[in-house]
Every structure is written in C-alpha cells, then in structure tokens.
mmCIF file with all atom_site columns, C-alpha atoms in Angstrom:
data_model
loop_
_atom_site.group_PDB
_atom_site.id
_atom_site.type_symbol
_atom_site.label_atom_id
_atom_site.label_alt_id
_atom_site.label_comp_id
_atom_site.label_asym_id
_atom_site.label_entity_id
_atom_site.label_seq_id
_atom_site.pdbx_PDB_ins_code
_atom_site.Cartn_x
_atom_site.Cartn_y
_atom_site.Cartn_z
_atom_site.occupancy
_atom_site.B_iso_or_equiv
_atom_site.pdbx_formal_charge
_atom_site.auth_seq_id
_atom_site.auth_comp_id
_atom_site.auth_asym_id
_atom_site.auth_atom_id
_atom_site.pdbx_PDB_model_num
ATOM 1   C CA . MET A 1 1   ? 0.118   0.126   0.003   1.00 0.00 ? 276 MET A CA 1
ATOM 2   C CA . ASP A 1 2   ? 3.263   2.365   0.016   1.00 0.00 ? 277 ASP A CA 1
ATOM 3   C CA . GLY A 1 3   ? 2.537   4.779   -2.502  1.00 0.00 ? 278 GLY A CA 1
ATOM 4   C CA . LEU A 1 4   ? -1.427  4.676   -2.541  1.00 0.00 ? 279 LEU A CA 1
ATOM 5   C CA . TRP A 1 5   ? -3.250  7.965   -3.844  1.00 0.00 ? 280 TRP A CA 1
ATOM 6   C CA . VAL A 1 6   ? -6.456  7.779   -3.933  1.00 0.00 ? 281 VAL A CA 1
ATOM 7   C CA . CYS A 1 7   ? -8.518  10.478  -6.374  1.00 0.00 ? 282 CYS A CA 1
ATOM 8   C CA . ARG A 1 8   ? -10.765 13.239  -5.362  1.00 0.00 ? 283 ARG A CA 1
ATOM 9   C CA . VAL A 1 9   ? -13.646 11.385  -6.766  1.00 0.00 ? 284 VAL A CA 1
ATOM 10  C CA . LEU A 1 10  ? -13.340 7.658   -6.368  1.00 0.00 ? 285 LEU A CA 1
ATOM 11  C CA . THR A 1 11  ? -15.329 6.407   -9.352  1.00 0.00 ? 286 THR A CA 1
ATOM 12  C CA . LYS A 1 12  ? -17.154 2.589   -8.496  1.00 0.00 ? 287 LYS A CA 1
ATOM 13  C CA . GLU A 1 13  ? -14.404 0.978   -10.147 1.00 0.00 ? 288 GLU A CA 1
ATOM 14  C CA . VAL A 1 14  ? -11.741 2.996   -8.414  1.00 0.00 ? 289 VAL A CA 1
ATOM 15  C CA . ARG A 1 15  ? -13.452 2.139   -5.127  1.00 0.00 ? 290 ARG A CA 1
ATOM 16  C CA . ALA A 1 16  ? -13.574 -1.199  -5.317  1.00 0.00 ? 291 ALA A CA 1
ATOM 17  C CA . ALA A 1 17  ? -10.074 -1.935  -6.854  1.00 0.00 ? 292 ALA A CA 1
ATOM 18  C CA . LEU A 1 18  ? -8.916  0.849   -3.022  1.00 0.00 ? 293 LEU A CA 1
ATOM 19  C CA . VAL A 1 19  ? -11.758 -1.456  -1.336  1.00 0.00 ? 294 VAL A CA 1
ATOM 20  C CA . ASP A 1 20  ? -9.510  -5.645  -2.145  1.00 0.00 ? 295 ASP A CA 1
ATOM 21  C CA . VAL A 1 21  ? -6.049  -3.511  -1.785  1.00 0.00 ? 296 VAL A CA 1
ATOM 22  C CA . VAL A 1 22  ? -7.096  -2.674  2.394   1.00 0.00 ? 297 VAL A CA 1
ATOM 23  C CA . SER A 1 23  ? -8.963  -5.805  2.425   1.00 0.00 ? 298 SER A CA 1
ATOM 24  C CA . ASP A 1 24  ? -5.383  -7.176  0.744   1.00 0.00 ? 299 ASP A CA 1
ATOM 25  C CA . GLY A 1 25  ? -3.017  -5.979  3.032   1.00 0.00 ? 300 GLY A CA 1
ATOM 26  C CA . LEU A 1 26  ? -4.842  -6.421  5.893   1.00 0.00 ? 301 LEU A CA 1
ATOM 27  C CA . GLU A 1 27  ? -5.148  -10.244 4.680   1.00 0.00 ? 302 GLU A CA 1
ATOM 28  C CA . ASP A 1 28  ? -1.590  -9.852  4.773   1.00 0.00 ? 303 ASP A CA 1
ATOM 29  C CA . ILE A 1 29  ? -0.842  -8.576  7.887   1.00 0.00 ? 304 ILE A CA 1
ATOM 30  C CA . THR A 1 30  ? -3.358  -10.451 9.819   1.00 0.00 ? 305 THR A CA 1
ATOM 31  C CA . ARG A 1 31  ? -1.892  -13.938 8.741   1.00 0.00 ? 306 ARG A CA 1
ATOM 32  C CA . ARG A 1 32  ? 1.715   -12.882 9.724   1.00 0.00 ? 307 ARG A CA 1
ATOM 33  C CA . CYS A 1 33  ? 0.746   -11.543 13.150  1.00 0.00 ? 308 CYS A CA 1
ATOM 34  C CA . GLY A 1 34  ? -1.775  -14.846 13.253  1.00 0.00 ? 309 GLY A CA 1
ATOM 35  C CA . ARG A 1 35  ? 1.847   -17.326 12.797  1.00 0.00 ? 310 ARG A CA 1
ATOM 36  C CA . LEU A 1 36  ? 2.697   -15.510 15.673  1.00 0.00 ? 311 LEU A CA 1
ATOM 37  C CA . ILE A 1 37  ? -0.022  -15.821 18.155  1.00 0.00 ? 312 ILE A CA 1
ATOM 38  C CA . HIS A 1 38  ? 0.224   -19.830 17.380  1.00 0.00 ? 313 HIS A CA 1
ATOM 39  C CA . HIS A 1 39  ? 3.570   -20.021 17.656  1.00 0.00 ? 314 HIS A CA 1
ATOM 40  C CA . ASP A 1 40  ? 5.310   -19.873 21.264  1.00 0.00 ? 315 ASP A CA 1
ATOM 41  C CA . PHE A 1 41  ? 8.284   -17.540 21.751  1.00 0.00 ? 316 PHE A CA 1
ATOM 42  C CA . LYS A 1 42  ? 9.234   -14.979 23.896  1.00 0.00 ? 317 LYS A CA 1
ATOM 43  C CA . GLY A 1 43  ? 8.737   -11.455 22.874  1.00 0.00 ? 318 GLY A CA 1
ATOM 44  C CA . LYS A 1 44  ? 5.799   -12.582 20.817  1.00 0.00 ? 319 LYS A CA 1
ATOM 45  C CA . VAL A 1 45  ? 3.840   -9.746  21.728  1.00 0.00 ? 320 VAL A CA 1
ATOM 46  C CA . GLN A 1 46  ? 7.371   -7.006  21.509  1.00 0.00 ? 321 GLN A CA 1
ATOM 47  C CA . TYR A 1 47  ? 8.104   -8.634  17.996  1.00 0.00 ? 322 TYR A CA 1
ATOM 48  C CA . MET A 1 48  ? 4.147   -8.112  17.087  1.00 0.00 ? 323 MET A CA 1
ATOM 49  C CA . GLN A 1 49  ? 4.662   -4.289  17.729  1.00 0.00 ? 324 GLN A CA 1
ATOM 50  C CA . GLU A 1 50  ? 7.571   -4.288  15.356  1.00 0.00 ? 325 GLU A CA 1
ATOM 51  C CA . LEU A 1 51  ? 5.651   -5.627  13.067  1.00 0.00 ? 326 LEU A CA 1
ATOM 52  C CA . LEU A 1 52  ? 2.709   -3.365  13.417  1.00 0.00 ? 327 LEU A CA 1
ATOM 53  C CA . ARG A 1 53  ? 4.474   0.423   13.772  1.00 0.00 ? 328 ARG A CA 1
ATOM 54  C CA . GLY A 1 54  ? 5.697   -0.436  9.941   1.00 0.00 ? 329 GLY A CA 1
ATOM 55  C CA . HIS A 1 55  ? 2.241   -1.893  8.599   1.00 0.00 ? 330 HIS A CA 1
ATOM 56  C CA . LEU A 1 56  ? -0.231  0.542   10.419  1.00 0.00 ? 331 LEU A CA 1
ATOM 57  C CA . PRO A 1 57  ? 0.716   3.912   8.780   1.00 0.00 ? 332 PRO A CA 1
ATOM 58  C CA . PRO A 1 58  ? -0.282  3.291   5.053   1.00 0.00 ? 333 PRO A CA 1
ATOM 59  C CA . PHE A 1 59  ? -4.118  3.445   7.025   1.00 0.00 ? 334 PHE A CA 1
ATOM 60  C CA . GLU A 1 60  ? -3.629  6.443   8.370   1.00 0.00 ? 335 GLU A CA 1
ATOM 61  C CA . THR A 1 61  ? -2.295  7.534   5.040   1.00 0.00 ? 336 THR A CA 1
ATOM 62  C CA . LEU A 1 62  ? -5.566  6.826   3.759   1.00 0.00 ? 337 LEU A CA 1
ATOM 63  C CA . LEU A 1 63  ? -7.509  7.833   5.956   1.00 0.00 ? 338 LEU A CA 1
ATOM 64  C CA . ALA A 1 64  ? -6.024  11.778  5.853   1.00 0.00 ? 339 ALA A CA 1
ATOM 65  C CA . GLN A 1 65  ? -6.505  11.195  1.730   1.00 0.00 ? 340 GLN A CA 1
ATOM 66  C CA . ASN A 1 66  ? -9.781  10.621  2.416   1.00 0.00 ? 341 ASN A CA 1
ATOM 67  C CA . GLN A 1 67  ? -11.690 13.361  3.662   1.00 0.00 ? 342 GLN A CA 1
ATOM 68  C CA . GLY A 1 68  ? -10.228 13.431  6.977   1.00 0.00 ? 343 GLY A CA 1
ATOM 69  C CA . GLY A 1 69  ? -11.095 9.324   7.813   1.00 0.00 ? 344 GLY A CA 1
ATOM 70  C CA . ARG A 1 70  ? -14.285 9.090   8.313   1.00 0.00 ? 345 ARG A CA 1
ATOM 71  C CA . PHE A 1 71  ? -14.010 5.993   6.450   1.00 0.00 ? 346 PHE A CA 1
ATOM 72  C CA . ILE A 1 72  ? -11.043 3.898   5.024   1.00 0.00 ? 347 ILE A CA 1
ATOM 73  C CA . VAL A 1 73  ? -11.523 4.285   0.739   1.00 0.00 ? 348 VAL A CA 1
ATOM 74  C CA . GLY A 1 74  ? -14.957 6.651   -0.332  1.00 0.00 ? 349 GLY A CA 1
ATOM 75  C CA . SER A 1 75  ? -18.096 8.441   1.480   1.00 0.00 ? 350 SER A CA 1
ATOM 76  C CA . GLN A 1 76  ? -19.669 5.309   2.847   1.00 0.00 ? 351 GLN A CA 1
ATOM 77  C CA . ILE A 1 77  ? -18.700 2.651   5.050   1.00 0.00 ? 352 ILE A CA 1
ATOM 78  C CA . SER A 1 78  ? -17.673 -0.906  3.165   1.00 0.00 ? 353 SER A CA 1
ATOM 79  C CA . PHE A 1 79  ? -16.143 -4.668  4.155   1.00 0.00 ? 354 PHE A CA 1
ATOM 80  C CA . ALA A 1 80  ? -13.481 -3.097  4.422   1.00 0.00 ? 355 ALA A CA 1
ATOM 81  C CA . ASP A 1 81  ? -14.127 -0.271  7.329   1.00 0.00 ? 356 ASP A CA 1
ATOM 82  C CA . TYR A 1 82  ? -14.811 -3.659  8.781   1.00 0.00 ? 357 TYR A CA 1
ATOM 83  C CA . ARG A 1 83  ? -12.530 -5.552  9.134   1.00 0.00 ? 358 ARG A CA 1
ATOM 84  C CA . LEU A 1 84  ? -10.172 -2.294  10.052  1.00 0.00 ? 359 LEU A CA 1
ATOM 85  C CA . LEU A 1 85  ? -11.628 -2.076  12.692  1.00 0.00 ? 360 LEU A CA 1
ATOM 86  C CA . ASP A 1 86  ? -12.065 -5.554  13.629  1.00 0.00 ? 361 ASP A CA 1
ATOM 87  C CA . PHE A 1 87  ? -8.176  -5.524  13.034  1.00 0.00 ? 362 PHE A CA 1
ATOM 88  C CA . LEU A 1 88  ? -7.841  -2.747  15.118  1.00 0.00 ? 363 LEU A CA 1
ATOM 89  C CA . LEU A 1 89  ? -10.083 -3.883  18.020  1.00 0.00 ? 364 LEU A CA 1
ATOM 90  C CA . ASN A 1 90  ? -7.935  -6.911  18.178  1.00 0.00 ? 365 ASN A CA 1
ATOM 91  C CA . HIS A 1 91  ? -4.493  -5.194  18.453  1.00 0.00 ? 366 HIS A CA 1
ATOM 92  C CA . GLN A 1 92  ? -5.782  -3.275  20.620  1.00 0.00 ? 367 GLN A CA 1
ATOM 93  C CA . VAL A 1 93  ? -6.026  -5.637  23.024  1.00 0.00 ? 368 VAL A CA 1
ATOM 94  C CA . LEU A 1 94  ? -2.831  -6.949  22.387  1.00 0.00 ? 369 LEU A CA 1
ATOM 95  C CA . ILE A 1 95  ? -1.593  -3.794  22.429  1.00 0.00 ? 370 ILE A CA 1
ATOM 96  C CA . PRO A 1 96  ? -2.766  -0.966  24.468  1.00 0.00 ? 371 PRO A CA 1
ATOM 97  C CA . GLY A 1 97  ? -1.873  2.041   23.306  1.00 0.00 ? 372 GLY A CA 1
ATOM 98  C CA . ARG A 1 98  ? -0.838  1.061   19.940  1.00 0.00 ? 373 ARG A CA 1
ATOM 99  C CA . LEU A 1 99  ? -2.980  3.174   18.594  1.00 0.00 ? 374 LEU A CA 1
ATOM 100 C CA . ASP A 1 100 ? -2.035  6.688   20.520  1.00 0.00 ? 375 ASP A CA 1
ATOM 101 C CA . THR A 1 101 ? 0.963   7.748   17.670  1.00 0.00 ? 376 THR A CA 1
ATOM 102 C CA . LEU A 1 102 ? -1.864  7.214   14.483  1.00 0.00 ? 377 LEU A CA 1
ATOM 103 C CA . PRO A 1 103 ? -4.654  10.107  15.689  1.00 0.00 ? 378 PRO A CA 1
ATOM 104 C CA . LEU A 1 104 ? -6.801  9.406   12.641  1.00 0.00 ? 379 LEU A CA 1
ATOM 105 C CA . LEU A 1 105 ? -6.867  5.398   13.292  1.00 0.00 ? 380 LEU A CA 1
ATOM 106 C CA . SER A 1 106 ? -7.292  6.235   16.506  1.00 0.00 ? 381 SER A CA 1
ATOM 107 C CA . ALA A 1 107 ? -10.576 8.666   15.687  1.00 0.00 ? 382 ALA A CA 1
ATOM 108 C CA . TYR A 1 108 ? -12.121 6.377   13.618  1.00 0.00 ? 383 TYR A CA 1
ATOM 109 C CA . VAL A 1 109 ? -12.196 3.301   15.366  1.00 0.00 ? 384 VAL A CA 1
ATOM 110 C CA . ALA A 1 110 ? -13.761 5.501   18.632  1.00 0.00 ? 385 ALA A CA 1
ATOM 111 C CA . ARG A 1 111 ? -15.965 7.023   16.007  1.00 0.00 ? 386 ARG A CA 1
ATOM 112 C CA . LEU A 1 112 ? -17.084 3.679   13.580  1.00 0.00 ? 387 LEU A CA 1
ATOM 113 C CA . SER A 1 113 ? -17.083 1.554   17.659  1.00 0.00 ? 388 SER A CA 1
ATOM 114 C CA . ALA A 1 114 ? -19.850 4.423   18.481  1.00 0.00 ? 389 ALA A CA 1
ATOM 115 C CA . ARG A 1 115 ? -21.975 3.544   15.464  1.00 0.00 ? 390 ARG A CA 1
ATOM 116 C CA . PRO A 1 116 ? -25.439 2.067   17.293  1.00 0.00 ? 391 PRO A CA 1
ATOM 117 C CA . LYS A 1 117 ? -25.661 -1.206  15.622  1.00 0.00 ? 392 LYS A CA 1
ATOM 118 C CA . LEU A 1 118 ? -21.630 -2.015  15.844  1.00 0.00 ? 393 LEU A CA 1
ATOM 119 C CA . GLN A 1 119 ? -20.929 -0.610  19.471  1.00 0.00 ? 394 GLN A CA 1
ATOM 120 C CA . ALA A 1 120 ? -24.126 -2.638  20.934  1.00 0.00 ? 395 ALA A CA 1
ATOM 121 C CA . PHE A 1 121 ? -22.655 -5.801  19.531  1.00 0.00 ? 396 PHE A CA 1
ATOM 122 C CA . LEU A 1 122 ? -19.295 -4.575  20.919  1.00 0.00 ? 397 LEU A CA 1
ATOM 123 C CA . ALA A 1 123 ? -21.767 -4.848  23.786  1.00 0.00 ? 398 ALA A CA 1
ATOM 124 C CA . SER A 1 124 ? -23.012 -7.855  23.725  1.00 0.00 ? 399 SER A CA 1
ATOM 125 C CA . PRO A 1 125 ? -22.080 -11.424 25.205  1.00 0.00 ? 400 PRO A CA 1
ATOM 126 C CA . GLY A 1 126 ? -21.738 -13.190 21.603  1.00 0.00 ? 401 GLY A CA 1
ATOM 127 C CA . HIS A 1 127 ? -18.923 -10.245 21.748  1.00 0.00 ? 402 HIS A CA 1
ATOM 128 C CA . THR A 1 128 ? -17.454 -9.642  25.216  1.00 0.00 ? 403 THR A CA 1
ATOM 129 C CA . ASN A 1 129 ? -17.654 -13.656 25.971  1.00 0.00 ? 404 ASN A CA 1
ATOM 130 C CA . CYS A 1 130 ? -15.807 -14.733 22.995  1.00 0.00 ? 405 CYS A CA 1
ATOM 131 C CA . PRO A 1 131 ? -12.152 -15.683 23.331  1.00 0.00 ? 406 PRO A CA 1
ATOM 132 C CA . PHE A 1 132 ? -9.862  -13.592 21.677  1.00 0.00 ? 407 PHE A CA 1
ATOM 133 C CA . SER A 1 133 ? -6.927  -16.195 21.446  1.00 0.00 ? 408 SER A CA 1
ATOM 134 C CA . SER A 1 134 ? -6.430  -19.888 22.853  1.00 0.00 ? 409 SER A CA 1
ATOM 135 C CA . ALA A 1 135 ? -2.852  -19.736 22.039  1.00 0.00 ? 410 ALA A CA 1
ATOM 136 C CA . LEU A 1 136 ? -2.499  -16.498 23.991  1.00 0.00 ? 411 LEU A CA 1
ATOM 137 C CA . LYS A 1 137 ? -4.753  -16.970 27.199  1.00 0.00 ? 412 LYS A CA 1
ATOM 138 C CA . ILE A 1 138 ? -6.751  -13.601 26.185  1.00 0.00 ? 413 ILE A CA 1
#
C-alpha cells in the first residue's frame, strides 16, 4: 500500500479496487500476526509491535487522503472498514496504546465503534464472551 494515492472523485471501479487493496493488505498483516499468535516464543508481543509499527501508517495515510478519515475508502462504510476495525480492536487488546501515535486510526476506531449497531454488538455477550485466542490465553 506504500505510495498508494487516492483520487478526489472515485469511480465505482476505483473505489472497489481500493477496498480490495485495503482488504488484501489486512489479510497479509493478519496472516503474519496469526502465525505469531500460534507459535510460542518469548518476545512475541514485542515482535508484533515492531511488525505493526511498519504496517499501520499506510492505513493512517489512506484515512488522511479520504476526506479526513471518515471511512477508509469513499464516503460510505464498506467491508474493508469492518475488517480494519476488527483488526484494530483485536490489536488494542494485544498491544494497548498502539494507536496512540496514529490519531486518525484512533479516532476512526472510536467513531466506528460508536455506531449504534456496532456499539450494541461490541457490548453483547456474543462478542464479550468470545475468547480472543486460546494460544495467547486472552
């Protein structure tokens, strides 16, 4: 996603392509983090912090380029927003404070989490009683 630029006016096709780029980027990072979660070695969380330090700023850049960060792509919420929110919420559990240096991502998480239906889901027993990862004992 480095060097990715966003047009001021997105066509339907460009918007769909950018949603795919964001989703694929998240998939790559999720796979790398997933491998770490399921392998037991000292320094796992520190290694993940370093990994995320290099991979989260492009998402911050996309938010900055997209109308000040309301959504990751375009003017409407997309599945890429839900994937990014899930990823960021999970990593806030693993690495509290990780978004402190990324103000647009931090505000993005707060804003999307406050949407009424998402807020209700995040507070529901179906979400709060679900273990994060048995490998991490979280």
